[in-house]
Amino acid sequence: MAKFYYGGQAVVEGVMMRGRTSAAVAIRRPDNSIYLYEEALNPRLFHNPLFRLPFLRGMLLLWEMLVLGTRLMTFSANVATGAIDPDAPPVQPGTPGGGSASLPEEPQEPPRIGGIELVLTLLVSLSFAVAVFFLGPLFIVGLLHNQVGQGWISLVLEGLIRLGLLIGYLYLIGRVPDIQRVFGYHGAEHKAINAMEQGDPLDIPHVRRASRVHTRCGTGFLLLVVVISIFVFALVGSPSLLLKIISRVALVPIVAAIAYELMRLGAANYRYRIVRWLFAPGLALQGLTTREPDDSMIECAIDALKRVMQRDKVRDNGREDSDPVLPPLVAL
């Protein structure tokens, strides 16, 4: 069996971790307690042998970052701000204001952006990202056509502009206090994963000592996307502006799939000096998207990671249904 890599992402006042069979998110509530929510991963995607193949698994990563990440980010924002109380009993039909005072026995599916709302949210986000980071540099280079021509110089310049926009965007949003806290949880997520992969105990003192940068971070992935896009877009040549625009949009999944494979390959061979040199810019860029977390942030990362690891362990042992500690999974 291929080695499985645990991963996750920061959310609003919390951390989401993904295991082989489930995703768990630990969120710091307004009363400073932690709410831990876990749901089953869609087996048609995450257990499909097709999406374990090279390049296609990069598409699954995009799905995870966009759909699962967006939904749990929204859920965490609602819980962290107190907009929803996931422990509140459901309101019974015909009963004004409430039902029974006891907590539900089964885990509740979180309120989420569903159907057309989720589609619209993703379309707006993706359209903005493609317009700014892919089409924007193309139009800027087009304005400099007489100076740079249509060859490699224009492609490299387009990539450099794309990189500059990415760094500028990460720097500017990192100045927002609320985003700084998200970046702190991002650092906590990295520390927990690093401690686990080093074989250290998952407690606050050991996790605090771990590095807050990681070789499989999405920030390094974005840097790889910028670099690889130069070579992939070069295959298109110098067609009309319309075809260039279409190619920049259509080739984004291919660029992302190649970047993901290179990131996995590099992370698996990070012990070699040449690989460490190649990964150094991506690790340095994480200085913009991570902050040193406090202990409360680390606690959330530990809780989420422990939950998905425990779920995988009991499932591997074939006793999940009878395990008295783990609650039933929410199946979406």
Short mmCIF file of C-alpha atoms in Angstrom, two decimals:
data_model
loop_
_atom_site.label_atom_id
_atom_site.label_comp_id
_atom_site.label_asym_id
_atom_site.label_seq_id
_atom_site.Cartn_x
_atom_site.Cartn_y
_atom_site.Cartn_z
CA MET A 1 0.00 0.00 0.00
CA ALA A 2 1.29 3.47 -0.89
CA LYS A 3 2.28 5.68 2.02
CA PHE A 4 -0.55 7.92 3.17
CA TYR A 5 0.17 11.55 3.96
CA TYR A 6 -2.01 13.32 6.50
CA GLY A 7 -2.77 16.91 5.66
CA GLY A 8 -5.06 19.77 6.45
CA GLN A 9 -5.61 23.48 6.36
CA ALA A 10 -6.32 26.38 8.65
CA VAL A 11 -9.90 27.60 9.02
CA VAL A 12 -11.41 30.49 10.97
CA GLU A 13 -10.31 29.98 14.58
CA GLY A 14 -9.46 26.35 13.97
CA VAL A 15 -7.76 23.61 12.00
CA MET A 16 -9.10 21.00 9.61
CA MET A 17 -7.25 17.70 9.23
CA ARG A 18 -7.86 14.98 6.65
CA GLY A 19 -7.25 11.29 7.20
CA ARG A 20 -7.84 8.27 4.98
CA THR A 21 -11.54 8.01 5.79
CA SER A 22 -12.62 11.25 7.43
CA ALA A 23 -11.98 14.95 7.84
CA ALA A 24 -12.10 16.59 11.26
CA VAL A 25 -12.17 20.27 12.16
CA ALA A 26 -11.44 21.63 15.65
CA ILE A 27 -12.84 25.13 16.19
CA ARG A 28 -12.28 27.52 19.09
CA ARG A 29 -15.69 28.75 20.23
CA PRO A 30 -16.47 32.16 21.79
CA ASP A 31 -16.45 30.58 25.28
CA ASN A 32 -12.88 29.34 24.55
CA SER A 33 -13.94 25.67 24.39
CA ILE A 34 -13.15 23.53 21.34
CA TYR A 35 -15.88 22.14 19.12
CA LEU A 36 -14.71 19.04 17.23
CA TYR A 37 -16.63 18.04 14.13
CA GLU A 38 -15.85 15.05 11.91
CA GLU A 39 -17.40 13.79 8.70
CA ALA A 40 -16.77 10.88 6.36
CA LEU A 41 -14.91 11.56 3.15
CA ASN A 42 -16.83 10.82 -0.03
CA PRO A 43 -15.71 7.26 -0.91
CA ARG A 44 -16.50 7.81 -4.60
CA LEU A 45 -13.70 10.36 -4.65
CA PHE A 46 -11.26 9.64 -1.85
CA HIS A 47 -11.41 5.83 -2.08
CA ASN A 48 -11.59 5.66 -5.85
CA PRO A 49 -8.49 3.93 -7.31
CA LEU A 50 -8.73 6.26 -10.30
CA PHE A 51 -7.92 9.27 -8.12
CA ARG A 52 -4.87 7.55 -6.68
CA LEU A 53 -3.17 7.64 -10.06
CA PRO A 54 -0.47 10.22 -10.70
CA PHE A 55 -1.78 13.56 -11.99
CA LEU A 56 -5.40 12.61 -11.34
CA ARG A 57 -4.78 12.75 -7.59
CA GLY A 58 -3.78 16.38 -8.10
CA MET A 59 -7.33 17.02 -9.30
CA LEU A 60 -8.59 15.50 -6.04
CA LEU A 61 -6.36 17.92 -4.11
CA LEU A 62 -8.01 20.81 -5.94
CA TRP A 63 -11.43 19.39 -5.03
CA GLU A 64 -10.40 19.13 -1.39
CA MET A 65 -9.04 22.68 -1.28
CA LEU A 66 -12.02 24.21 -3.06
CA VAL A 67 -15.15 22.30 -2.03
CA LEU A 68 -14.33 20.64 1.29
CA GLY A 69 -12.15 23.55 2.39
CA THR A 70 -14.71 26.21 1.46
CA ARG A 71 -17.54 24.41 3.22
CA LEU A 72 -15.65 23.78 6.45
CA MET A 73 -14.20 27.30 6.39
CA THR A 74 -17.75 28.66 6.28
CA PHE A 75 -18.84 26.32 9.05
CA SER A 76 -15.89 27.29 11.25
CA ALA A 77 -16.61 31.00 10.79
CA ASN A 78 -20.21 30.46 11.94
CA VAL A 79 -19.15 28.45 14.99
CA ALA A 80 -16.24 30.73 15.95
CA THR A 81 -18.39 33.86 15.85
CA GLY A 82 -21.29 32.25 17.69
CA ALA A 83 -23.60 32.65 14.69
CA ILE A 84 -24.57 29.01 15.14
CA ASP A 85 -24.41 26.72 18.15
CA PRO A 86 -23.76 23.17 16.91
CA ASP A 87 -24.71 21.76 20.33
CA ALA A 88 -28.12 23.43 20.36
CA PRO A 89 -31.04 20.98 20.12
CA PRO A 90 -32.96 21.13 16.87
CA VAL A 91 -36.19 23.11 16.81
CA GLN A 92 -39.19 20.78 16.68
CA PRO A 93 -41.83 21.57 14.07
CA GLY A 94 -44.69 23.53 15.58
CA THR A 95 -42.71 24.27 18.76
CA PRO A 96 -41.78 27.95 19.04
CA GLY A 97 -38.11 28.34 19.81
CA GLY A 98 -37.00 24.89 20.51
CA GLY A 99 -37.32 21.22 21.30
CA SER A 100 -35.95 19.06 23.99
CA ALA A 101 -33.14 20.23 26.26
CA SER A 102 -31.05 17.14 25.66
CA LEU A 103 -28.31 17.00 23.06
CA PRO A 104 -28.93 14.98 19.90
CA GLU A 105 -27.52 11.48 19.98
CA GLU A 106 -26.40 11.52 16.37
CA PRO A 107 -23.87 14.05 15.06
CA GLN A 108 -25.53 16.80 13.08
CA GLU A 109 -24.47 17.77 9.60
CA PRO A 110 -23.08 21.32 9.81
CA PRO A 111 -24.98 24.18 8.23
CA ARG A 112 -23.29 24.61 4.89
CA ILE A 113 -23.42 26.43 1.62
CA GLY A 114 -25.44 24.04 -0.47
CA GLY A 115 -26.36 23.57 -4.07
CA ILE A 116 -26.38 26.72 -6.15
CA GLU A 117 -24.89 28.81 -3.33
CA LEU A 118 -21.79 26.63 -3.17
CA VAL A 119 -21.47 26.67 -6.95
CA LEU A 120 -21.77 30.45 -7.08
CA THR A 121 -19.25 30.91 -4.28
CA LEU A 122 -16.69 28.70 -6.02
CA LEU A 123 -17.34 30.29 -9.42
CA VAL A 124 -16.77 33.79 -8.05
CA SER A 125 -13.61 32.73 -6.18
CA LEU A 126 -12.16 30.83 -9.13
CA SER A 127 -13.05 33.57 -11.60
CA PHE A 128 -11.29 36.14 -9.43
CA ALA A 129 -8.18 33.96 -9.03
CA VAL A 130 -7.94 33.15 -12.75
CA ALA A 131 -8.58 36.76 -13.78
CA VAL A 132 -5.97 38.23 -11.43
CA PHE A 133 -3.22 35.62 -11.46
CA PHE A 134 -3.49 34.16 -14.97
CA LEU A 135 -5.23 36.61 -17.30
CA GLY A 136 -3.89 39.74 -15.61
CA PRO A 137 -0.22 38.96 -16.33
CA LEU A 138 -1.16 37.97 -19.89
CA PHE A 139 -2.75 41.37 -20.57
CA ILE A 140 0.14 43.25 -18.94
CA VAL A 141 2.67 41.43 -21.13
CA GLY A 142 0.43 42.15 -24.12
CA LEU A 143 0.78 45.86 -23.44
CA LEU A 144 4.56 45.40 -23.63
CA HIS A 145 4.41 43.46 -26.89
CA ASN A 146 6.64 45.86 -28.78
CA GLN A 147 9.32 45.69 -26.10
CA VAL A 148 9.40 41.95 -25.26
CA GLY A 149 8.00 40.20 -28.34
CA GLN A 150 6.31 36.77 -28.25
CA GLY A 151 9.09 34.37 -27.22
CA TRP A 152 10.51 33.05 -23.99
CA ILE A 153 11.12 36.55 -22.67
CA SER A 154 7.40 37.29 -22.69
CA LEU A 155 6.60 33.96 -21.00
CA VAL A 156 9.19 34.48 -18.27
CA LEU A 157 7.98 38.05 -17.75
CA GLU A 158 4.40 36.79 -17.50
CA GLY A 159 5.51 34.28 -14.87
CA LEU A 160 7.42 36.92 -12.92
CA ILE A 161 4.39 39.21 -12.92
CA ARG A 162 2.25 36.30 -11.74
CA LEU A 163 4.75 35.62 -8.94
CA GLY A 164 4.81 39.28 -7.97
CA LEU A 165 1.03 39.39 -7.79
CA LEU A 166 0.97 36.25 -5.65
CA ILE A 167 3.58 37.55 -3.20
CA GLY A 168 1.89 40.96 -3.05
CA TYR A 169 -1.50 39.40 -2.42
CA LEU A 170 -0.20 37.15 0.37
CA TYR A 171 1.66 40.06 1.96
CA LEU A 172 -1.35 42.38 1.90
CA ILE A 173 -3.89 39.92 3.30
CA GLY A 174 -1.34 38.98 5.95
CA ARG A 175 -1.65 42.52 7.31
CA VAL A 176 -5.30 41.92 8.25
CA PRO A 177 -5.56 40.92 11.95
CA ASP A 178 -8.18 38.21 11.36
CA ILE A 179 -6.08 36.68 8.58
CA GLN A 180 -3.03 36.79 10.83
CA ARG A 181 -4.90 34.52 13.24
CA VAL A 182 -5.76 32.16 10.37
CA PHE A 183 -2.06 32.11 9.48
CA GLY A 184 -1.32 31.27 13.12
CA TYR A 185 -3.60 28.25 12.86
CA HIS A 186 -1.82 27.42 9.58
CA GLY A 187 1.45 27.31 11.50
CA ALA A 188 -0.17 25.11 14.14
CA GLU A 189 -1.37 22.70 11.45
CA HIS A 190 2.17 22.40 10.07
CA LYS A 191 3.67 21.90 13.52
CA ALA A 192 1.25 19.09 14.37
CA ILE A 193 1.88 17.28 11.08
CA ASN A 194 5.66 17.70 11.43
CA ALA A 195 5.62 16.40 15.00
CA MET A 196 3.54 13.38 13.99
CA GLU A 197 5.78 12.56 11.02
CA GLN A 198 8.88 12.84 13.23
CA GLY A 199 7.36 10.36 15.68
CA ASP A 200 7.00 12.89 18.51
CA PRO A 201 4.11 12.75 20.97
CA LEU A 202 1.14 14.87 19.99
CA ASP A 203 1.15 17.16 22.99
CA ILE A 204 1.59 20.93 23.17
CA PRO A 205 5.26 20.99 24.33
CA HIS A 206 6.46 18.64 21.55
CA VAL A 207 4.30 20.18 18.81
CA ARG A 208 5.39 23.69 19.80
CA ARG A 209 9.02 22.72 19.12
CA ALA A 210 8.25 21.44 15.60
CA SER A 211 8.81 23.54 12.49
CA ARG A 212 5.98 25.72 11.25
CA VAL A 213 6.94 25.16 7.59
CA HIS A 214 6.18 21.98 5.68
CA THR A 215 7.29 20.57 2.35
CA ARG A 216 3.73 19.69 1.26
CA CYS A 217 2.23 23.08 2.08
CA GLY A 218 -0.24 24.67 -0.31
CA THR A 219 1.86 27.84 -0.38
CA GLY A 220 4.77 25.96 -1.94
CA PHE A 221 2.26 24.34 -4.27
CA LEU A 222 1.20 27.78 -5.51
CA LEU A 223 4.82 28.70 -6.19
CA LEU A 224 5.26 25.51 -8.21
CA VAL A 225 2.12 26.39 -10.18
CA VAL A 226 3.65 29.76 -11.10
CA VAL A 227 6.91 28.20 -12.28
CA ILE A 228 5.37 25.27 -14.16
CA SER A 229 2.85 27.52 -15.89
CA ILE A 230 5.73 29.15 -17.78
CA PHE A 231 6.70 25.86 -19.41
CA VAL A 232 3.16 24.56 -19.96
CA PHE A 233 1.97 27.81 -21.55
CA ALA A 234 5.04 27.75 -23.79
CA LEU A 235 3.57 24.69 -25.50
CA VAL A 236 0.67 26.83 -26.70
CA GLY A 237 3.01 29.00 -28.76
CA SER A 238 1.90 32.46 -29.89
CA PRO A 239 -1.71 32.17 -31.10
CA SER A 240 -4.31 34.93 -31.09
CA LEU A 241 -5.19 36.70 -27.85
CA LEU A 242 -8.48 34.81 -27.60
CA LEU A 243 -6.74 31.43 -27.83
CA LYS A 244 -4.19 32.56 -25.27
CA ILE A 245 -6.99 33.45 -22.86
CA ILE A 246 -8.69 30.09 -23.41
CA SER A 247 -5.41 28.24 -22.93
CA ARG A 248 -4.63 30.03 -19.67
CA VAL A 249 -8.01 28.98 -18.25
CA ALA A 250 -8.17 25.45 -19.69
CA LEU A 251 -4.63 24.48 -18.70
CA VAL A 252 -4.92 25.48 -15.04
CA PRO A 253 -5.94 21.93 -13.92
CA ILE A 254 -3.05 20.41 -15.88
CA VAL A 255 -0.57 22.86 -14.36
CA ALA A 256 -1.93 22.10 -10.89
CA ALA A 257 -1.71 18.32 -11.45
CA ILE A 258 1.94 18.56 -12.54
CA ALA A 259 2.76 20.84 -9.60
CA TYR A 260 1.19 18.41 -7.15
CA GLU A 261 3.23 15.47 -8.47
CA LEU A 262 6.46 17.46 -8.24
CA MET A 263 5.58 18.54 -4.71
CA ARG A 264 4.98 14.93 -3.64
CA LEU A 265 8.18 13.78 -5.34
CA GLY A 266 10.22 16.51 -3.70
CA ALA A 267 8.71 15.93 -0.25
CA ALA A 268 9.51 12.20 -0.50
CA ASN A 269 13.13 12.96 -1.41
CA TYR A 270 13.72 15.99 0.79
CA ARG A 271 16.73 14.28 2.37
CA TYR A 272 18.79 15.10 -0.73
CA ARG A 273 20.59 18.43 -0.73
CA ILE A 274 19.59 19.38 -4.27
CA VAL A 275 15.91 18.86 -3.39
CA ARG A 276 16.28 21.02 -0.28
CA TRP A 277 17.77 23.78 -2.44
CA LEU A 278 14.91 23.54 -4.91
CA PHE A 279 12.31 23.62 -2.13
CA ALA A 280 13.94 26.53 -0.28
CA PRO A 281 11.95 29.28 -2.10
CA GLY A 282 8.64 27.54 -1.36
CA LEU A 283 9.53 27.12 2.32
CA ALA A 284 10.61 30.76 2.49
CA LEU A 285 7.28 31.84 0.97
CA GLN A 286 5.53 30.13 3.86
CA GLY A 287 6.87 32.93 6.01
CA LEU A 288 4.04 35.00 4.52
CA THR A 289 1.26 32.46 5.16
CA THR A 290 2.19 31.09 8.60
CA ARG A 291 2.63 32.72 11.99
CA GLU A 292 4.00 31.27 15.21
CA PRO A 293 0.89 29.83 16.88
CA ASP A 294 -0.07 30.14 20.51
CA ASP A 295 -0.89 27.09 22.61
CA SER A 296 -4.64 27.40 22.03
CA MET A 297 -4.07 27.16 18.27
CA ILE A 298 -1.76 24.17 18.70
CA GLU A 299 -4.40 22.46 20.84
CA CYS A 300 -6.94 22.72 17.99
CA ALA A 301 -4.46 21.22 15.51
CA ILE A 302 -3.66 18.35 17.87
CA ASP A 303 -7.33 17.56 18.52
CA ALA A 304 -8.22 17.47 14.82
CA LEU A 305 -5.20 15.34 13.89
CA LYS A 306 -5.72 12.91 16.75
CA ARG A 307 -9.33 12.39 15.75
CA VAL A 308 -8.63 11.41 12.12
CA MET A 309 -5.69 9.23 13.16
CA GLN A 310 -7.85 7.48 15.74
CA ARG A 311 -10.59 6.96 13.16
CA ASP A 312 -8.11 5.40 10.74
CA LYS A 313 -6.65 3.18 13.46
CA VAL A 314 -9.96 1.67 14.56
CA ARG A 315 -11.05 1.19 10.95
CA ASP A 316 -7.77 -0.58 10.15
CA ASN A 317 -8.43 -2.85 13.13
CA GLY A 318 -11.94 -3.57 11.88
CA ARG A 319 -13.71 -2.50 15.06
CA GLU A 320 -15.04 0.96 14.28
CA ASP A 321 -18.69 0.11 14.80
CA SER A 322 -18.01 -1.12 18.32
CA ASP A 323 -15.52 1.54 19.39
CA PRO A 324 -16.96 3.28 22.50
CA VAL A 325 -14.86 6.44 22.14
CA LEU A 326 -15.54 7.57 18.60
CA PRO A 327 -18.98 8.97 17.74
CA PRO A 328 -20.72 7.88 14.54
CA LEU A 329 -19.46 9.63 11.41
CA VAL A 330 -21.55 12.18 9.61
CA ALA A 331 -21.97 10.80 6.09
CA LEU A 332 -22.49 13.43 3.40
#
